[in-house]
Coordinates of C-alpha atoms and ligand atoms in Angstrom, one line a residue:
M100 CA -0.8 11.8 27.3
P101 CA -2.2 8.2 27.9
P102 CA -0.5 5.6 25.7
L103 CA -2.1 4.9 22.3
K104 CA -2.7 1.8 20.1
V105 CA -1.0 2.8 16.9
L106 CA -1.1 0.6 13.7
F107 CA 1.3 1.4 10.9
V108 CA 0.3 0.1 7.5
S109 CA 3.2 0.5 4.7
P110 CA 4.1 -1.5 1.7
E111 CA 7.8 -1.0 2.8
V112 CA 9.6 -1.3 6.1
E113 CA 13.3 -1.0 6.7
P114 CA 15.4 -3.0 7.1
F115 CA 13.0 -5.8 5.9
I116 CA 12.1 -4.1 2.3
K117 CA 13.3 -0.9 0.8
V118 CA 12.6 1.4 -2.5
G119 CA 12.9 5.0 -0.9
G120 CA 13.0 7.0 2.6
L121 CA 9.5 5.6 3.1
A122 CA 10.6 2.2 4.4
D123 CA 13.2 4.4 6.3
M124 CA 10.9 6.4 8.1
V125 CA 8.2 3.2 8.7
G126 CA 11.2 1.4 10.3
S127 CA 12.2 4.1 12.9
L128 CA 9.3 6.1 14.1
P129 CA 7.6 2.9 15.5
K130 CA 10.7 2.4 17.9
A131 CA 10.7 6.1 19.1
L132 CA 6.8 5.9 19.6
T133 CA 7.4 2.9 21.6
A134 CA 9.8 4.6 23.8
L135 CA 7.1 6.7 24.8
G136 CA 4.9 4.4 26.1
H137 CA 2.6 3.7 22.9
D138 CA 1.8 0.2 21.6
V139 CA 2.4 0.7 18.0
R140 CA 2.5 -2.3 15.5
I141 CA 3.2 -2.8 11.8
V142 CA 1.6 -4.5 8.9
M143 CA 3.2 -5.5 5.6
P144 CA 3.2 -7.8 2.8
A145 CA 4.9 -10.3 3.0
Y146 CA 6.8 -10.5 -0.5
G147 CA 8.6 -12.9 -2.6
S148 CA 11.9 -11.9 -1.4
L149 CA 11.4 -11.4 2.0
K150 CA 13.6 -13.7 3.8
R151 CA 11.8 -16.1 6.2
D152 CA 14.4 -16.7 8.5
S153 CA 13.9 -18.0 12.4
A154 CA 13.4 -14.6 13.2
W155 CA 10.1 -14.6 11.7
H156 CA 7.2 -17.4 13.5
A157 CA 3.8 -18.1 11.2
R158 CA 1.0 -17.8 13.1
P159 CA -1.1 -20.9 13.3
D160 CA -4.7 -19.8 12.3
P161 CA -4.9 -18.1 9.0
L162 CA -6.4 -14.5 7.8
G163 CA -9.5 -14.5 6.0
V164 CA -9.5 -11.3 4.0
D165 CA -12.6 -9.8 3.1
V166 CA -11.5 -8.8 -0.6
G167 CA -13.8 -9.8 -4.2
T168 CA -16.0 -12.2 -4.3
E169 CA -14.1 -15.6 -3.8
A170 CA -12.6 -16.0 -0.1
H171 CA -9.0 -14.9 0.0
W172 CA -7.0 -16.1 2.6
A173 CA -3.5 -15.1 4.3
R174 CA -1.2 -16.3 6.3
T175 CA 0.6 -14.1 8.8
W176 CA 4.2 -14.0 9.9
E177 CA 5.3 -12.4 12.8
N178 CA 8.7 -10.4 14.1
V179 CA 9.9 -7.6 15.7
L180 CA 11.6 -4.7 14.2
P181 CA 15.5 -5.5 15.3
G182 CA 16.9 -3.7 18.2
S183 CA 13.1 -3.2 19.6
K184 CA 9.7 -5.0 21.0
V185 CA 7.7 -3.1 17.7
P186 CA 5.6 -6.5 16.3
V187 CA 5.8 -6.3 12.5
Y188 CA 2.8 -8.4 10.9
A189 CA 3.7 -9.7 7.5
L190 CA 0.7 -11.2 5.3
E191 CA 1.8 -13.8 2.8
H192 CA -0.1 -14.2 0.1
E193 CA 1.7 -16.1 -3.3
G194 CA -1.1 -14.3 -6.1
F195 CA -0.7 -11.0 -4.6
F196 CA 3.0 -10.8 -2.9
G197 CA 4.5 -14.2 -4.4
R198 CA 6.8 -11.5 -6.5
P199 CA 9.8 -10.3 -5.3
E200 CA 9.5 -6.3 -5.9
V201 CA 7.3 -4.2 -4.4
Y202 CA 5.5 -2.1 -6.9
A203 CA 7.5 -2.9 -10.6
G204 CA 9.0 -5.6 -12.3
P205 CA 11.1 -5.5 -15.6
W206 CA 8.1 -4.2 -17.3
G207 CA 6.9 -1.7 -15.5
N208 CA 4.3 -1.5 -12.9
F209 CA 2.0 -4.7 -12.2
P210 CA -1.0 -4.0 -13.3
D211 CA -2.9 -5.7 -10.1
N212 CA -1.2 -3.0 -7.7
D213 CA -4.4 -1.5 -7.0
L214 CA -5.8 -5.2 -6.1
R215 CA -2.3 -6.1 -4.4
F216 CA -2.1 -3.2 -1.7
T217 CA -6.3 -3.3 -1.7
F218 CA -5.4 -7.0 0.0
L219 CA -2.8 -5.1 2.2
C220 CA -5.4 -2.6 3.6
R221 CA -7.9 -4.9 4.2
G222 CA -6.2 -7.6 5.6
A223 CA -4.4 -5.0 8.0
L224 CA -7.7 -4.3 9.5
N225 CA -9.2 -8.5 9.4
L226 CA -5.6 -9.0 11.1
C227 CA -6.8 -6.3 13.8
L228 CA -10.2 -7.8 14.5
Q229 CA -8.7 -11.6 14.3
L230 CA -6.2 -10.3 17.2
G231 CA -9.1 -8.6 19.2
W232 CA -6.5 -5.7 19.0
I233 CA -8.6 -2.3 18.3
P234 CA -5.9 0.4 17.3
D235 CA -7.1 4.0 18.3
V236 CA -5.3 5.5 15.1
V237 CA -4.1 3.3 11.7
H238 CA -1.1 5.5 10.3
C239 CA -1.4 4.9 6.6
H240 CA 1.7 5.7 4.1
D241 CA 0.9 7.0 0.7
W242 CA -1.3 5.6 -2.6
T243 CA -0.9 2.2 -1.5
T244 CA -3.0 2.5 1.6
G245 CA -4.8 5.5 0.6
L246 CA -8.2 3.3 0.5
L247 CA -7.9 2.2 3.9
P248 CA -9.3 5.8 5.7
L249 CA -12.4 5.4 3.4
L250 CA -12.8 1.7 4.2
L251 CA -12.7 2.6 7.7
N252 CA -15.3 5.4 7.3
T253 CA -17.6 3.7 5.1
T254 CA -17.4 -0.8 4.8
L255 CA -16.2 -1.0 8.5
R256 CA -17.7 2.2 10.1
H257 CA -20.4 0.1 11.9
T258 CA -17.9 -2.7 13.2
P259 CA -15.4 -2.4 16.3
L260 CA -13.3 -0.6 13.7
G261 CA -15.4 2.3 13.2
Q262 CA -14.0 4.4 16.0
T263 CA -10.6 4.1 14.8
A264 CA -8.8 7.4 13.7
S265 CA -6.5 7.5 10.5
V266 CA -3.8 9.6 9.6
F267 CA -2.0 9.3 6.3
T268 CA 1.0 10.5 5.7
I269 CA 2.4 11.9 1.9
H270 CA 5.7 10.9 1.2
N271 CA 5.6 11.4 -2.6
L272 CA 2.3 13.4 -3.6
E273 CA 3.8 12.5 -7.3
H274 CA 2.9 8.6 -7.0
Q275 CA -0.9 8.5 -7.1
G276 CA -2.1 5.4 -7.5
Y277 CA -4.5 5.5 -10.0
A278 CA -6.8 2.2 -10.5
D279 CA -10.0 0.8 -12.7
R280 CA -13.1 1.5 -10.7
R281 CA -13.2 -2.1 -10.3
V282 CA -11.0 -1.5 -7.1
L283 CA -13.9 -0.3 -5.4
S284 CA -16.0 -3.3 -5.5
F285 CA -13.0 -5.4 -5.2
A286 CA -12.9 -3.4 -1.9
H287 CA -16.4 -3.9 -1.0
I288 CA -16.5 0.0 -1.1
P289 CA -19.8 1.3 -1.9
P290 CA -19.9 2.8 -5.7
E291 CA -21.5 6.2 -4.9
E292 CA -17.7 6.6 -3.1
F293 CA -16.9 7.0 -7.1
R294 CA -17.3 10.7 -7.0
T295 CA -14.7 13.6 -7.2
D296 CA -14.9 14.7 -3.7
S297 CA -13.9 11.0 -3.0
T298 CA -11.9 8.7 -5.0
E299 CA -12.8 9.4 -8.5
S300 CA -10.0 11.5 -10.7
V301 CA -10.2 12.0 -14.3
G302 CA -12.7 8.6 -15.0
A303 CA -10.3 6.2 -12.7
V304 CA -10.1 5.8 -8.8
N305 CA -7.3 7.8 -7.2
Q306 CA -6.3 6.3 -4.5
M307 CA -3.6 9.2 -3.0
K308 CA -7.2 11.2 -3.5
A309 CA -9.1 8.6 -1.6
G310 CA -6.4 9.3 1.2
L311 CA -6.5 12.7 1.3
Y312 CA -10.3 13.2 1.1
H313 CA -10.7 10.5 4.0
A314 CA -7.9 10.2 6.8
T315 CA -8.9 12.1 9.8
K316 CA -5.4 14.0 9.9
L317 CA -2.8 14.2 7.1
T318 CA 0.9 14.5 7.5
T319 CA 3.3 15.4 4.9
V320 CA 7.1 14.9 5.6
S321 CA 8.1 18.5 6.0
P322 CA 6.6 22.1 6.5
T323 CA 8.1 23.5 3.3
Y324 CA 6.8 20.7 1.2
A325 CA 3.4 20.7 3.1
E326 CA 2.9 24.4 1.8
E327 CA 4.3 23.4 -1.9
I328 CA 1.4 20.9 -2.4
K329 CA -0.9 23.7 -2.0
T330 CA -0.3 25.1 -4.7
P331 CA -0.8 24.4 -8.8
A332 CA 2.8 24.5 -9.0
G333 CA 3.3 21.7 -6.9
G334 CA 0.4 19.8 -6.1
F335 CA 0.4 17.3 -8.9
G336 CA -3.1 18.2 -9.9
L337 CA -4.4 17.4 -6.3
D338 CA -3.8 20.8 -4.6
H339 CA -7.4 21.9 -4.2
V340 CA -7.7 18.7 -2.2
L341 CA -5.1 19.6 0.2
R342 CA -6.5 23.4 0.7
Y343 CA -9.7 22.1 1.4
R344 CA -7.9 19.6 3.8
A345 CA -5.6 22.9 4.7
A346 CA -6.8 22.8 8.8
D347 CA -5.8 19.0 9.1
L348 CA -2.8 18.7 7.3
L349 CA 0.7 19.5 8.8
G350 CA 4.6 19.0 8.0
I351 CA 6.4 17.2 10.2
V352 CA 10.1 16.5 9.3
N353 CA 11.5 12.9 9.3
G354 CA 14.1 11.9 11.6
I355 CA 16.6 9.6 10.9
D356 CA 17.5 6.1 12.3
T357 CA 20.7 7.3 14.7
T358 CA 21.6 4.0 15.7
A359 CA 21.7 2.5 11.8
W360 CA 23.2 6.1 10.7
N361 CA 25.9 6.9 13.1
P362 CA 29.5 7.2 11.9
A363 CA 30.9 6.3 15.2
M364 CA 29.4 2.7 14.9
D365 CA 28.7 2.1 11.3
K366 CA 29.7 -1.5 10.5
Y367 CA 30.1 -0.7 7.2
L368 CA 33.1 2.0 7.5
P369 CA 36.6 0.8 7.9
R370 CA 37.2 2.9 10.9
P371 CA 34.4 4.5 12.1
Y372 CA 34.8 8.5 13.8
N373 CA 33.0 11.3 15.8
Q374 CA 33.3 14.7 15.5
R375 CA 37.2 14.9 17.1
S376 CA 38.4 12.2 14.9
V377 CA 36.2 13.4 11.4
E378 CA 39.2 14.5 9.4
A379 CA 41.3 11.0 9.9
G380 CA 38.1 8.9 10.0
K381 CA 36.4 10.3 6.5
A382 CA 40.3 9.8 4.9
V383 CA 40.4 6.2 5.3
S384 CA 36.8 6.4 4.1
K385 CA 37.5 8.7 1.3
A386 CA 40.6 6.2 0.6
A387 CA 38.8 2.8 0.3
L388 CA 35.4 4.5 -1.6
Q389 CA 38.2 5.8 -3.9
A390 CA 39.8 2.1 -4.2
R391 CA 36.0 0.6 -4.6
L392 CA 34.7 2.7 -7.5
D393 CA 38.5 2.7 -9.2
L394 CA 38.5 6.3 -8.7
D395 CA 42.7 7.7 -8.7
L396 CA 43.7 7.5 -4.8
D397 CA 43.9 11.1 -4.2
P398 CA 43.4 12.2 -0.3
H399 CA 43.3 16.4 -1.5
I400 CA 41.0 16.2 -4.3
A401 CA 37.6 17.3 -3.3
L402 CA 35.1 14.0 -4.0
F403 CA 31.5 14.6 -4.9
G404 CA 28.9 11.5 -3.3
V405 CA 25.6 11.1 -4.9
V406 CA 23.4 8.1 -3.7
S407 CA 19.6 8.5 -5.3
R408 CA 17.1 6.6 -7.1
F409 CA 17.7 7.8 -10.9
A410 CA 14.4 9.7 -11.4
S411 CA 13.7 13.1 -12.7
Q412 CA 12.2 14.4 -9.2
K413 CA 15.9 13.8 -8.3
G414 CA 17.1 16.6 -10.6
L415 CA 19.8 13.9 -11.7
D416 CA 19.4 15.2 -15.3
L417 CA 20.9 18.7 -14.0
L418 CA 23.7 17.0 -13.0
A419 CA 24.0 14.8 -15.9
E420 CA 24.3 18.3 -18.1
A421 CA 26.7 19.9 -16.0
L422 CA 29.2 17.1 -15.3
P423 CA 31.4 17.5 -18.3
H424 CA 32.0 20.8 -17.4
V425 CA 32.3 21.1 -14.3
L426 CA 34.9 17.7 -15.1
E427 CA 37.0 20.0 -17.5
R428 CA 36.9 23.0 -15.2
M429 CA 37.1 22.1 -11.7
H430 CA 39.5 19.3 -10.0
V431 CA 36.8 17.0 -8.2
Q432 CA 36.0 13.6 -8.4
F433 CA 32.4 12.1 -8.2
A434 CA 31.4 8.7 -6.7
I435 CA 27.7 7.7 -7.9
L436 CA 25.0 4.8 -6.9
G437 CA 21.8 4.9 -7.9
A438 CA 19.6 2.9 -10.5
G439 CA 16.1 4.0 -12.2
D440 CA 16.3 5.8 -15.6
P441 CA 18.1 4.1 -18.2
G442 CA 18.7 7.3 -19.8
L443 CA 20.8 8.6 -17.1
E444 CA 22.0 5.2 -15.8
H445 CA 23.8 5.6 -19.6
V446 CA 24.9 9.2 -19.5
F447 CA 26.8 8.6 -15.9
R448 CA 28.5 5.3 -17.4
W449 CA 29.3 7.4 -20.3
A450 CA 31.4 9.7 -17.9
A451 CA 33.0 7.1 -16.0
E452 CA 34.4 5.9 -19.5
Q453 CA 34.9 9.3 -20.5
Y454 CA 36.7 10.4 -17.3
P455 CA 38.5 7.2 -15.6
G456 CA 39.6 7.9 -12.0
R457 CA 37.7 11.0 -11.7
V458 CA 33.7 9.6 -11.8
G459 CA 33.1 6.0 -10.3
M460 CA 29.8 4.9 -10.5
H461 CA 27.7 1.7 -9.3
V462 CA 24.7 1.1 -10.7
G463 CA 21.9 -0.8 -8.3
Y464 CA 21.2 -0.8 -4.6
D465 CA 23.9 -1.3 -2.4
N466 CA 23.5 -0.3 1.3
S467 CA 27.5 -0.8 2.6
L468 CA 28.4 1.3 -0.7
A469 CA 25.5 4.4 0.6
H470 CA 27.1 4.1 4.0
L471 CA 30.6 4.2 2.0
I472 CA 29.8 7.1 0.0
Q473 CA 28.5 9.1 3.0
A474 CA 31.7 8.8 5.0
G475 CA 34.0 8.9 2.0
S476 CA 32.9 12.2 0.1
D477 CA 33.9 15.6 0.8
L478 CA 30.3 17.1 0.1
F479 CA 27.4 15.3 -0.8
V480 CA 25.1 15.9 -4.4
M481 CA 21.1 16.3 -4.1
P482 CA 19.7 19.1 -6.9
S483 CA 16.0 17.6 -6.4
R484 CA 13.2 19.2 -8.5
S485 CA 11.4 18.4 -5.3
E486 CA 12.1 16.7 -2.3
P487 CA 9.4 16.0 0.5
C488 CA 11.5 15.7 3.1
G489 CA 15.1 14.0 2.0
L490 CA 16.9 11.8 4.1
T491 CA 20.2 11.3 2.2
Q492 CA 21.0 14.6 3.1
L493 CA 20.4 14.1 6.6
Y494 CA 22.7 11.2 6.7
A495 CA 25.4 13.2 4.5
M496 CA 25.6 15.8 7.9
R497 CA 25.9 13.4 10.4
Y498 CA 28.5 11.8 8.3
G499 CA 30.5 15.1 8.3
T500 CA 29.8 15.6 4.7
P501 CA 28.2 19.1 4.0
P502 CA 25.1 18.6 1.3
L503 CA 24.8 20.9 -1.7
V504 CA 20.8 20.7 -2.6
R505 CA 18.5 22.9 -4.6
S506 CA 16.0 24.8 -2.8
T507 CA 12.5 22.9 -2.4
G508 CA 10.7 21.1 0.0
G509 CA 12.4 19.1 2.8
L510 CA 15.9 20.5 2.0
V511 CA 15.0 24.2 2.8
D512 CA 13.9 23.1 6.1
T513 CA 16.7 20.9 7.4
V514 CA 19.8 22.4 5.3
S515 CA 20.8 26.3 6.2
Q516 CA 22.7 28.1 3.6
Y517 CA 26.6 28.5 4.5
V518 CA 27.6 31.9 4.7
E519 CA 31.1 32.9 3.7
G520 CA 32.9 34.2 6.3
Q521 CA 30.5 33.7 9.0
P522 CA 30.0 30.7 11.3
A523 CA 26.6 29.8 9.6
G524 CA 25.2 27.0 7.9
T525 CA 25.2 23.4 7.2
G526 CA 25.4 23.1 3.3
F527 CA 25.3 25.2 0.1
R528 CA 22.1 25.6 -1.5
F529 CA 20.8 26.9 -5.0
N530 CA 17.5 27.9 -6.3
D531 CA 17.2 27.8 -9.7
A532 CA 16.4 24.2 -11.1
T533 CA 18.7 24.8 -13.8
A534 CA 22.4 23.2 -14.9
P535 CA 24.2 26.2 -14.6
A536 CA 22.6 26.9 -11.2
L537 CA 24.1 23.8 -9.9
Y538 CA 27.2 24.1 -11.7
N539 CA 28.0 27.5 -10.0
T540 CA 27.0 26.1 -6.4
L541 CA 29.3 22.9 -7.5
G542 CA 32.3 26.3 -8.0
W543 CA 31.1 27.8 -4.7
A544 CA 31.3 24.3 -2.8
C545 CA 34.7 23.6 -4.4
A546 CA 36.1 26.9 -3.5
T547 CA 35.3 26.8 -0.4
Y548 CA 37.1 23.1 0.2
Y549 CA 40.2 24.5 -1.3
D550 CA 40.8 27.9 -0.3
R551 CA 39.0 28.2 3.0
P552 CA 39.8 24.9 5.0
A553 CA 38.9 26.1 8.4
E554 CA 35.8 27.2 7.8
F555 CA 35.2 24.1 5.6
H556 CA 36.0 22.0 8.3
A557 CA 33.5 24.3 10.9
L558 CA 30.6 23.6 8.6
R559 CA 31.1 19.9 8.8
L560 CA 31.4 20.5 12.4
R561 CA 28.1 22.2 12.5
G562 CA 26.3 19.4 10.3
M563 CA 27.4 16.9 12.6
N564 CA 26.1 18.8 15.5
Q565 CA 22.7 18.8 14.4
D566 CA 19.9 16.7 16.3
F567 CA 18.3 14.6 13.2
G568 CA 16.9 11.7 15.8
W569 CA 13.1 11.0 16.0
D570 CA 12.5 12.3 19.3
V571 CA 11.0 15.8 18.6
S572 CA 8.8 14.6 15.9
A573 CA 7.5 11.7 17.3
R574 CA 6.5 14.3 19.9
R575 CA 5.0 16.0 17.3
Y576 CA 3.1 12.8 15.5
E577 CA 1.8 11.6 19.5
E578 CA 0.1 14.8 19.7
L579 CA -1.4 15.0 16.6
Y580 CA -2.6 11.2 16.8
Q581 CA -4.6 12.3 20.0
W582 CA -6.1 15.1 17.8
A583 CA -7.1 12.4 15.6
V584 CA -8.6 10.5 18.2
D585 CA -10.5 13.4 19.7
A586 CA -11.6 14.7 16.1
R587 CA -13.1 10.7 15.4
R588 CA -14.7 10.2 18.4
A589 CA -16.2 13.5 17.8
T590 CA -17.8 12.5 15.1
P591 CA -21.0 11.2 15.0
L592 CA -22.0 7.7 13.1
P593 CA -23.6 8.3 10.4
Ligands
ADP871 P1 13.8 8.8 -1.7 O1 12.8 8.5 -0.8 O2 12.3 9.7 -2.4 O3 14.2 7.7 -2.5 P2 14.7 9.8 0.7 O4 16.3 10.7 0.6 O5 13.9 9.9 1.2 O6 14.6 9.7 -0.8 O7 15.5 8.3 0.9 C1 16.0 7.5 0.0 C2 17.0 6.4 0.8 O8 17.1 5.2 -0.2 C3 17.9 6.3 1.8 O9 17.9 5.5 2.9 C4 19.3 5.8 0.8 O10 20.5 5.9 1.8 C5 18.7 5.1 0.2 N1 19.1 4.7 -1.3 C6 18.5 5.2 -2.1 N2 19.6 5.0 -3.0 C7 19.9 4.2 -2.9 C8 20.8 2.8 -3.8 N3 21.0 2.8 -5.2 N4 21.6 2.0 -3.2 C9 21.1 1.8 -1.4 N5 20.5 2.9 -0.8 C10 19.9 4.0 -1.6

């Protein structure tokens, strides 16, 4: 396959700024594509929280960004993805990106998010023109980049970027980026694009919808989620668009960064381990985790881990509802890390106070604790109501921690059901999004842990044996990019 020039445009990039799994994907897939010989580059915002250490260099020439009616300028910072040669450009603009957060401050979503991310989209394209580097494909990620394919199809169609194809990846269909129609004029997009088969939903601009209608090809992060979002139950009001574009939509499971998430080389673990040393290695991490979260130091008790955003999508309300019953009737501990919904934070805090030594929790974002929970837990709980792909269950399996998940989206594609008495499965799955279903499955997992230790050990090893790297999925993206390029070149200019 001939090498392609691919530009990633994303609001989050691990390890620079991360809110969720989108950052992990954008921080790792480009490395795998570069290893296949492609020229991949990334553009992101330079948020106020971005540490501009000596690895970052400011480009000498300012970047003009064609948005709004006044002149807008950005300063471009340049770096590489650590451990690679993938160039990363971060656009600095005090008004749009000077604040530290990505999407929301203490008072909720920023009211100018539409303008901020339009600035990112147009800035990324203007940077290509400034560099004289014309990508074959721009790979867009979620609603913040939804207007970019539309810009390529309209405003920029008769520029050097007019032949550039776009691939739009849905990481989470739930967040669609509704905006006032002012965003179209700000983006210099023709006003006639404000119509239902382009950008309009219920009287506003829906930036996700724009991406879905206008990208050359669409992907989402697992095959099952690709099916779910084409149904009214899973389509968040956009299922009709996805059915319309079904022939161009592909579900590709995310890989993981196998260097950052490797129990044999993990700097956050007191004693890294591999398959041969898994029991001993995990025992040391378990003790460290128990100490860190004020849990009773008990090497034998079944310890369940949770690392998650506290959002209704993650189904943690089911865990909150089941928790008192589980703690009254099962000999278990919980290690919970997350932040978000204040109600859930409150419930888990209450549980930690009510059951000292049995429930340990930390509210906030803490990468080192996330690693320790993956290693130190015996089981990993993920009762998601919907889950486009999910990464934490992949990390859990790699760390020998069988996941307990609800059968939805990417969890179906990545966790196979344990079958008692047989050498099958990598975790425990349940169907109904109810607290009793979760309770029963926690009980089943607990019984397996205590009563069938040999089978439990085999379950651990089967998870650790899975291949979660990017090799297979990167090849699928490569193929898809080529389809997108071919389709774009075959589309006549208007
Ligand atoms: P989502 O993108 O929906 O949040 P994923 O499972 O795809 O879910 O990715 C979540 C990522 O964020 C994982 O890398 C996980 O380790 C990380 N993460 C989530 N919550 C926290 C937290 N409180 N502290 C540290 N890392 C977290």
